[in-house]
Structures are given as structure tokens and as C-alpha cells.
PDB file of C-alpha atoms in Angstrom:
ATOM      1  CA  MET A  15     124.870 124.610  73.993  1.00  0.00           C
ATOM      2  CA  ILE A  16     125.368 124.467  77.492  1.00  0.00           C
ATOM      3  CA  LYS A  17     125.352 120.844  78.758  1.00  0.00           C
ATOM      4  CA  GLY A  18     125.211 121.401  82.358  1.00  0.00           C
ATOM      5  CA  MET A  19     126.067 123.903  85.175  1.00  0.00           C
ATOM      6  CA  ILE A  20     128.208 124.164  88.499  1.00  0.00           C
ATOM      7  CA  LEU A  21     125.560 124.972  90.890  1.00  0.00           C
ATOM      8  CA  HIS A  22     128.048 125.317  93.961  1.00  0.00           C
ATOM      9  CA  GLU A  23     131.399 123.931  95.168  1.00  0.00           C
ATOM     10  CA  THR A  24     133.486 123.949  98.457  1.00  0.00           C
ATOM     11  CA  ASP A  25     137.011 122.772  98.806  1.00  0.00           C
ATOM     12  CA  LYS A  26     135.777 119.072  98.735  1.00  0.00           C
ATOM     13  CA  VAL A  27     132.382 118.952  97.193  1.00  0.00           C
ATOM     14  CA  VAL A  28     130.934 120.192  93.909  1.00  0.00           C
ATOM     15  CA  GLN A  29     127.340 119.990  92.962  1.00  0.00           C
ATOM     16  CA  ILE A  30     126.510 120.001  88.974  1.00  0.00           C
ATOM     17  CA  ILE A  31     123.153 120.182  87.052  1.00  0.00           C
ATOM     18  CA  THR A  32     123.129 118.347  83.587  1.00  0.00           C
ATOM     19  CA  PHE A  33     120.112 119.206  81.807  1.00  0.00           C
ATOM     20  CA  SER A  34     119.363 115.960  79.623  1.00  0.00           C
ATOM     21  CA  SER A  35     119.634 112.308  80.556  1.00  0.00           C
ATOM     22  CA  ALA A  36     119.137 108.698  78.593  1.00  0.00           C
ATOM     23  CA  ASN A  37     118.012 106.991  82.054  1.00  0.00           C
ATOM     24  CA  ILE A  38     115.352 104.620  80.993  1.00  0.00           C
ATOM     25  CA  LYS A  39     113.924 104.861  84.640  1.00  0.00           C
ATOM     26  CA  THR A  40     113.948 108.570  85.254  1.00  0.00           C
ATOM     27  CA  GLY A  41     113.135 109.756  81.480  1.00  0.00           C
ATOM     28  CA  ASP A  42     114.617 112.887  80.387  1.00  0.00           C
ATOM     29  CA  MET A  43     115.420 114.776  83.249  1.00  0.00           C
ATOM     30  CA  SER A  44     117.715 117.243  84.537  1.00  0.00           C
ATOM     31  CA  GLN A  45     120.206 115.451  87.223  1.00  0.00           C
ATOM     32  CA  VAL A  46     122.180 116.884  90.036  1.00  0.00           C
ATOM     33  CA  TRP A  47     125.345 115.276  90.902  1.00  0.00           C
ATOM     34  CA  ILE A  48     127.207 115.578  94.030  1.00  0.00           C
ATOM     35  CA  LEU A  49     130.479 114.720  93.778  1.00  0.00           C
ATOM     36  CA  ASN A  50     134.015 114.962  95.415  1.00  0.00           C
ATOM     37  CA  LYS A  51     135.811 118.056  93.509  1.00  0.00           C
ATOM     38  CA  ASP A  52     139.234 116.792  93.382  1.00  0.00           C
ATOM     39  CA  VAL A  53     138.724 112.695  93.138  1.00  0.00           C
ATOM     40  CA  ASN A  54     137.048 111.021  90.638  1.00  0.00           C
ATOM     41  CA  PRO A  55     134.106 108.949  91.861  1.00  0.00           C
ATOM     42  CA  VAL A  56     135.585 105.546  91.407  1.00  0.00           C
ATOM     43  CA  LYS A  57     138.910 106.197  93.138  1.00  0.00           C
ATOM     44  CA  ALA A  58     136.764 108.053  95.947  1.00  0.00           C
ATOM     45  CA  LEU A  59     134.692 105.027  96.526  1.00  0.00           C
ATOM     46  CA  LYS A  60     137.596 102.933  96.787  1.00  0.00           C
ATOM     47  CA  ASN A  61     139.743 105.071  99.063  1.00  0.00           C
ATOM     48  CA  GLY A  62     136.955 105.840 101.618  1.00  0.00           C
ATOM     49  CA  GLU A  63     136.408 109.796 100.266  1.00  0.00           C
ATOM     50  CA  SER A  64     133.059 109.084  99.043  1.00  0.00           C
ATOM     51  CA  LYS A  65     132.139 110.032 102.801  1.00  0.00           C
ATOM     52  CA  GLU A  66     132.400 113.746 101.941  1.00  0.00           C
ATOM     53  CA  ILE A  67     129.414 113.337  99.618  1.00  0.00           C
ATOM     54  CA  CYS A  68     127.524 110.143 100.793  1.00  0.00           C
ATOM     55  CA  PHE A  69     127.885 110.498 104.902  1.00  0.00           C
ATOM     56  CA  THR A  70     127.112 107.648 106.698  1.00  0.00           C
ATOM     57  CA  CYS A  71     124.772 105.863 103.866  1.00  0.00           C
ATOM     58  CA  PRO A  72     124.300 102.477 104.595  1.00  0.00           C
ATOM     59  CA  HIS A  73     124.393 101.615 101.106  1.00  0.00           C
ATOM     60  CA  LEU A  74     127.914 102.841 101.276  1.00  0.00           C
ATOM     61  CA  ILE A  75     129.164 101.423 104.194  1.00  0.00           C
ATOM     62  CA  ASN A  76     127.741  97.882 103.423  1.00  0.00           C
ATOM     63  CA  LYS A  77     128.607  98.297  99.728  1.00  0.00           C
ATOM     64  CA  THR A  78     124.907  98.135  98.398  1.00  0.00           C
ATOM     65  CA  CYS A  79     124.461 101.164  96.349  1.00  0.00           C
ATOM     66  CA  TYR A  80     123.325 100.450  92.719  1.00  0.00           C
ATOM     67  CA  VAL A  81     125.199 103.359  91.326  1.00  0.00           C
ATOM     68  CA  ASN A  82     127.967 102.211  88.817  1.00  0.00           C
ATOM     69  CA  THR A  83     130.576 104.887  89.680  1.00  0.00           C
ATOM     70  CA  GLY A  84     132.372 104.342  86.520  1.00  0.00           C
ATOM     71  CA  GLN A  85     129.687 105.173  84.327  1.00  0.00           C
ATOM     72  CA  ALA A  86     127.509 108.377  84.486  1.00  0.00           C
ATOM     73  CA  PRO A  87     129.174 109.696  87.810  1.00  0.00           C
ATOM     74  CA  LEU A  88     132.614 109.420  86.277  1.00  0.00           C
ATOM     75  CA  ALA A  89     131.753 110.919  82.856  1.00  0.00           C
ATOM     76  CA  VAL A  90     130.548 113.968  84.820  1.00  0.00           C
ATOM     77  CA  TYR A  91     133.692 114.397  86.886  1.00  0.00           C
ATOM     78  CA  LYS A  92     135.622 114.193  83.742  1.00  0.00           C
ATOM     79  CA  ALA A  93     133.614 116.844  81.733  1.00  0.00           C
ATOM     80  CA  TYR A  94     133.579 118.772  84.804  1.00  0.00           C
ATOM     81  CA  LYS A  95     137.625 118.710  85.022  1.00  0.00           C
ATOM     82  CA  LEU A  96     137.636 119.351  81.333  1.00  0.00           C
ATOM     83  CA  GLY A  97     135.509 122.945  82.170  1.00  0.00           C
ATOM     84  CA  LYS A  98     132.603 121.600  80.069  1.00  0.00           C
ATOM     85  CA  TYR A  99     129.885 123.084  82.607  1.00  0.00           C
ATOM     86  CA  ALA A 100     128.970 126.488  82.956  1.00  0.00           C
ATOM     87  CA  PRO A 101     129.086 128.483  86.198  1.00  0.00           C
ATOM     88  CA  LEU A 102     125.994 129.317  87.793  1.00  0.00           C
ATOM     89  CA  ASP A 103     123.838 131.807  86.051  1.00  0.00           C
ATOM     90  CA  LEU A 104     120.240 131.701  87.465  1.00  0.00           C
ATOM     91  CA  ASP A 105     118.457 133.241  84.704  1.00  0.00           C
ATOM     92  CA  LEU A 106     120.121 130.885  82.393  1.00  0.00           C
ATOM     93  CA  LEU A 107     119.066 128.005  84.603  1.00  0.00           C
ATOM     94  CA  LYS A 108     115.706 129.169  85.249  1.00  0.00           C
ATOM     95  CA  GLY A 109     115.261 128.774  81.027  1.00  0.00           C
ATOM     96  CA  PHE A 110     116.920 125.585  81.078  1.00  0.00           C
ATOM     97  CA  LEU A 111     114.372 123.913  83.776  1.00  0.00           C
ATOM     98  CA  LYS A 112     111.288 125.543  82.026  1.00  0.00           C
ATOM     99  CA  TRP A 113     110.236 122.478  80.306  1.00  0.00           C
ATOM    100  CA  LYS A 114     112.174 120.067  82.850  1.00  0.00           C
ATOM    101  CA  ALA A 115     111.777 117.930  85.796  1.00  0.00           C
ATOM    102  CA  VAL A 116     114.763 117.982  87.962  1.00  0.00           C
ATOM    103  CA  ARG A 117     116.350 114.574  89.895  1.00  0.00           C
ATOM    104  CA  PHE A 118     117.878 115.557  92.891  1.00  0.00           C
ATOM    105  CA  GLY A 119     120.875 113.485  93.528  1.00  0.00           C
ATOM    106  CA  ALA A 120     121.320 111.207  90.767  1.00  0.00           C
ATOM    107  CA  TYR A 121     124.764 110.387  92.972  1.00  0.00           C
ATOM    108  CA  GLY A 122     125.481 111.676  96.270  1.00  0.00           C
ATOM    109  CA  GLU A 123     123.593 113.403  99.055  1.00  0.00           C
ATOM    110  CA  PRO A 124     121.194 116.212  97.946  1.00  0.00           C
ATOM    111  CA  VAL A 125     121.258 117.723 101.577  1.00  0.00           C
ATOM    112  CA  LEU A 126     124.562 119.150 100.139  1.00  0.00           C
ATOM    113  CA  ILE A 127     122.750 121.290  97.588  1.00  0.00           C
ATOM    114  CA  PRO A 128     122.072 124.501  99.557  1.00  0.00           C
ATOM    115  CA  LEU A 129     118.572 124.842 100.467  1.00  0.00           C
ATOM    116  CA  HIS A 130     118.091 128.079  98.709  1.00  0.00           C
ATOM    117  CA  LEU A 131     118.870 126.260  95.190  1.00  0.00           C
ATOM    118  CA  VAL A 132     116.808 123.486  95.792  1.00  0.00           C
ATOM    119  CA  LYS A 133     113.911 125.854  96.346  1.00  0.00           C
ATOM    120  CA  PHE A 134     114.838 127.715  93.028  1.00  0.00           C
ATOM    121  CA  MET A 135     115.109 124.965  90.957  1.00  0.00           C
ATOM    122  CA  ALA A 136     112.012 123.305  92.290  1.00  0.00           C
ATOM    123  CA  GLU A 137     109.834 126.477  92.085  1.00  0.00           C
ATOM    124  CA  ASN A 138     111.235 126.925  88.251  1.00  0.00           C
ATOM    125  CA  SER A 139     111.160 123.608  86.763  1.00  0.00           C
ATOM    126  CA  ARG A 140     108.139 121.251  85.724  1.00  0.00           C
ATOM    127  CA  GLY A 141     108.702 119.200  88.929  1.00  0.00           C
ATOM    128  CA  PHE A 142     111.112 117.276  90.936  1.00  0.00           C
ATOM    129  CA  THR A 143     112.303 114.103  92.797  1.00  0.00           C
ATOM    130  CA  GLY A 144     114.966 113.511  95.580  1.00  0.00           C
ATOM    131  CA  TYR A 145     115.793 111.184  98.380  1.00  0.00           C
ATOM    132  CA  SER A 146     117.919 111.682 101.117  1.00  0.00           C
ATOM    133  CA  HIS A 147     119.524 109.059 103.846  1.00  0.00           C
ATOM    134  CA  GLN A 148     119.999 112.243 106.330  1.00  0.00           C
ATOM    135  CA  TRP A 149     116.442 112.456 107.551  1.00  0.00           C
ATOM    136  CA  LYS A 150     117.273 111.673 110.798  1.00  0.00           C
ATOM    137  CA  ASN A 151     119.473 114.809 111.231  1.00  0.00           C
ATOM    138  CA  ILE A 152     117.413 117.492 112.370  1.00  0.00           C
ATOM    139  CA  LYS A 153     119.369 120.081 110.970  1.00  0.00           C
ATOM    140  CA  TYR A 154     118.096 118.902 107.679  1.00  0.00           C
ATOM    141  CA  LEU A 155     114.531 119.391 108.254  1.00  0.00           C
ATOM    142  CA  GLU A 156     113.877 122.045 105.885  1.00  0.00           C
ATOM    143  CA  TYR A 157     114.446 119.660 102.803  1.00  0.00           C
ATOM    144  CA  ARG A 158     111.099 117.331 103.816  1.00  0.00           C
ATOM    145  CA  PRO A 159     109.245 119.366 101.228  1.00  0.00           C
ATOM    146  CA  PHE A 160     111.594 118.267  98.664  1.00  0.00           C
ATOM    147  CA  PHE A 161     113.034 114.994  99.584  1.00  0.00           C
ATOM    148  CA  MET A 162     112.011 111.845 100.609  1.00  0.00           C
ATOM    149  CA  ALA A 163     113.454 109.965 103.214  1.00  0.00           C
ATOM    150  CA  SER A 164     115.590 107.218 101.930  1.00  0.00           C
ATOM    151  CA  THR A 165     114.941 104.213 104.191  1.00  0.00           C
ATOM    152  CA  ASP A 166     115.904 100.404 104.475  1.00  0.00           C
ATOM    153  CA  SER A 167     113.382  99.029 106.869  1.00  0.00           C
ATOM    154  CA  ILE A 168     109.972  98.991 108.432  1.00  0.00           C
ATOM    155  CA  SER A 169     111.320 100.255 111.818  1.00  0.00           C
ATOM    156  CA  GLU A 170     112.975 103.236 109.754  1.00  0.00           C
ATOM    157  CA  THR A 171     110.104 104.073 107.640  1.00  0.00           C
ATOM    158  CA  ILE A 172     107.804 104.489 110.754  1.00  0.00           C
ATOM    159  CA  GLU A 173     110.679 106.897 112.537  1.00  0.00           C
ATOM    160  CA  ALA A 174     110.909 108.958 109.318  1.00  0.00           C
ATOM    161  CA  ASN A 175     107.177 109.441 109.082  1.00  0.00           C
ATOM    162  CA  LYS A 176     107.043 110.288 112.849  1.00  0.00           C
ATOM    163  CA  MET A 177     109.345 113.091 112.091  1.00  0.00           C
ATOM    164  CA  GLY A 178     107.123 114.321 108.989  1.00  0.00           C
ATOM    165  CA  TRP A 179     109.080 112.782 106.381  1.00  0.00           C
ATOM    166  CA  ARG A 180     107.543 110.725 103.246  1.00  0.00           C
ATOM    167  CA  SER A 181     109.640 107.641 102.698  1.00  0.00           C
ATOM    168  CA  PHE A 182     111.176 105.431  99.779  1.00  0.00           C
ATOM    169  CA  ARG A 183     112.042 102.147 101.390  1.00  0.00           C
ATOM    170  CA  VAL A 184     114.141  99.460  99.496  1.00  0.00           C
ATOM    171  CA  LYS A 185     112.948  96.357 100.424  1.00  0.00           C
ATOM    172  CA  GLY A 186     113.760  92.657  99.805  1.00  0.00           C
ATOM    173  CA  LYS A 187     112.613  90.891  96.711  1.00  0.00           C
ATOM    174  CA  ASN A 188     108.794  90.367  96.687  1.00  0.00           C
ATOM    175  CA  ALA A 189     108.631  91.360 100.308  1.00  0.00           C
ATOM    176  CA  PRO A 190     105.076  93.011 100.950  1.00  0.00           C
ATOM    177  CA  ASN A 191     104.404  96.622 101.661  1.00  0.00           C
ATOM    178  CA  MET A 192     103.220  98.516 104.538  1.00  0.00           C
ATOM    179  CA  GLU A 193      99.760  99.661 104.966  1.00  0.00           C
ATOM    180  CA  ASN A 194     100.761 103.265 103.951  1.00  0.00           C
ATOM    181  CA  GLU A 195     103.241 102.297 100.953  1.00  0.00           C
ATOM    182  CA  ILE A 196     102.550 101.823  97.320  1.00  0.00           C
ATOM    183  CA  ASP A 197     105.113 100.143  94.710  1.00  0.00           C
ATOM    184  CA  CYS A 198     106.867 102.372  92.843  1.00  0.00           C
ATOM    185  CA  PRO A 199     104.873 103.134  89.904  1.00  0.00           C
ATOM    186  CA  ASN A 200     107.648 102.568  87.391  1.00  0.00           C
ATOM    187  CA  THR A 201     108.104  99.095  88.408  1.00  0.00           C
ATOM    188  CA  THR A 202     103.959  98.503  88.091  1.00  0.00           C
ATOM    189  CA  THR A 203     103.109 100.762  85.262  1.00  0.00           C
ATOM    190  CA  GLY A 204     106.584 101.821  83.584  1.00  0.00           C
ATOM    191  CA  ILE A 205     105.805 105.398  84.156  1.00  0.00           C
ATOM    192  CA  GLN A 206     108.931 107.260  83.908  1.00  0.00           C
ATOM    193  CA  CYS A 207     109.690 109.515  86.978  1.00  0.00           C
ATOM    194  CA  ARG A 208     109.575 112.599  84.990  1.00  0.00           C
ATOM    195  CA  ASP A 209     105.942 112.152  84.595  1.00  0.00           C
ATOM    196  CA  CYS A 210     105.087 110.261  87.830  1.00  0.00           C
ATOM    197  CA  GLN A 211     106.885 112.932  90.272  1.00  0.00           C
ATOM    198  CA  LEU A 212     105.465 111.346  93.492  1.00  0.00           C
ATOM    199  CA  CYS A 213     109.115 111.337  95.111  1.00  0.00           C
ATOM    200  CA  ASP A 214     108.552 114.781  95.949  1.00  0.00           C
ATOM    201  CA  GLY A 215     108.981 115.046  99.624  1.00  0.00           C
ATOM    202  CA  THR A 216     105.599 115.919 101.553  1.00  0.00           C
ATOM    203  CA  ASN A 217     104.261 118.154  98.601  1.00  0.00           C
ATOM    204  CA  LYS A 218     101.581 115.953  97.453  1.00  0.00           C
ATOM    205  CA  GLY A 219     101.044 114.171 100.713  1.00  0.00           C
ATOM    206  CA  ALA A 220     100.817 110.798  98.946  1.00  0.00           C
ATOM    207  CA  LYS A 221     101.530 107.462 100.344  1.00  0.00           C
ATOM    208  CA  ASN A 222     105.041 106.416 101.141  1.00  0.00           C
ATOM    209  CA  ILE A 223     106.807 104.491  97.948  1.00  0.00           C
ATOM    210  CA  SER A 224     108.777 101.032  98.194  1.00  0.00           C
ATOM    211  CA  ILE A 225     110.793  99.697  95.712  1.00  0.00           C
ATOM    212  CA  ASP A 226     112.390  96.068  95.400  1.00  0.00           C
ATOM    213  CA  VAL A 227     116.345  96.089  96.089  1.00  0.00           C
ATOM    214  CA  HIS A 228     117.799  96.200  92.833  1.00  0.00           C
ATOM    215  CA  GLY A 229     121.491  96.515  91.119  1.00  0.00           C
ATOM    216  CA  THR A 230     124.144  93.759  90.706  1.00  0.00           C
ATOM    217  CA  ILE A 231     123.295  90.391  92.121  1.00  0.00           C
ATOM    218  CA  GLY A 232     126.202  90.478  94.542  1.00  0.00           C
ATOM    219  CA  LYS A 233     124.837  94.003  95.793  1.00  0.00           C
ATOM    220  CA  ILE A 234     121.170  92.293  95.907  1.00  0.00           C
ATOM    221  CA  ASN A 235     122.450  89.529  98.084  1.00  0.00           C
ATOM    222  CA  LYS A 236     124.528  91.693 100.395  1.00  0.00           C
ATOM    223  CA  PHE A 237     121.716  93.740 100.874  1.00  0.00           C
ATOM    224  CA  ASN A 238     119.397  90.811 101.803  1.00  0.00           C
ATOM    225  CA  LEU A 239     122.018  89.603 104.236  1.00  0.00           C
ATOM    226  CA  VAL A 240     122.595  92.891 105.851  1.00  0.00           C
ATOM    227  CA  ASN A 241     118.592  93.395 106.299  1.00  0.00           C
ATOM    228  CA  ALA A 242     117.719  89.651 106.831  1.00  0.00           C
TER     229      ALA A 242
END
């Protein structure tokens, strides 16, 4: 049984899709990982090479990212290096996605996934979610139908909306929503992302989404300090 597939590779970056997930929040979605090709994610985070896959994400710069690189990202990287993922086969990929929703960017910046592959997976899956911190860069505007703008302040949310993006804002714990925002439904109803799918860019024309900052206590405190 194929557990995953290599979507695309460059000299420095690889994008991999895994077909199953035990993630409690997302549910059993296919997950797309953007990883450094020849440096494991733990080492890449320490030596600064994560910028190849995360660019100028503020959560990378401020060390507030909730992802534990020593867990799932490292496991996916090790499996990739052991040759456990199949090469890209669009017919096989289409078959695997027929009954699955896709999470673009379980780790890393999803605008690194070639747009034609994003479109293919979106069209051949039962739904998708995605988030990008590169929404300010006009070269990535074509990703708006598929990804939410990841924002960290009210001013960023306003700016992203003016550029045609829906937004997913990380806010301080118990901070109020803006008028055009709703809380992430997972936090209010327990619905999993695979069934909710509101974070699918501009496709549904729904309100913006917000979520309280999460992760370790240290990262939460650091986020609150940076965004005070």
C-alpha cells in the first residue's frame, strides 16, 4: 500500500503528500509537507535553513510556530530519505484523493507547491484547506482560491482582505473577533477540518476565521509579547 507520494522536488525543497493522518484536529486528511530536501527539519530549524521552506514567516522568525519539527515533519523526512514514497503518478494520486480531503501545508509554505498540482488535487479530492504567509507577495495571488492568508493582527487581516484573500488570524487568548470573523469551528463545535473545510481560500465566500494562539506555553507567551 502506497503511504505517500513525492509531488515535486527542486535542488533544495521537496513536497510530499501522505495519504492518511491521525491528527485529532484535522481528522484523516491527506497532508502535504514542504521540507528541506537534504536537511532534516530539526536541524534546518536550528541552522536557519528552514527559511527555504518557510520564507519570512513571522512564526519562524519569532520562534512561535506551533509545529514540533521533531515529530511528524521529521518522520516524513526520514521516510522520504528511506525511499518509502512513490514518485508522482497523477492517475494514482487521483484515485487516492477520491475519498480524501487535502491539507495543503501540514508543514512549510504551500505556495511552493506548483499551482497546477494544487489545482489538480483540489479538483480531484473531496475538499481541501490551506494557509499562506506569502499573501502580501503579488506573485502568489493565483493561490487565493485555495489558501487562506495567515495573519497575526487586525491590520494584516484588513490588508489581506483588501487584496482579495480570506484570512485565518491567530490572536491572543480570548481576544475578540473582528466583525467579519468567526472562531475556528473546531474550537467551538469540535468539527474536524476534513468535515468543515471553511479554510479553502475564497471558494466558499465565507467569513474570515480566527483562532486563539496555541502551542507550548513558551511559544504562546512569546506570541503575546511580540503581538502586544
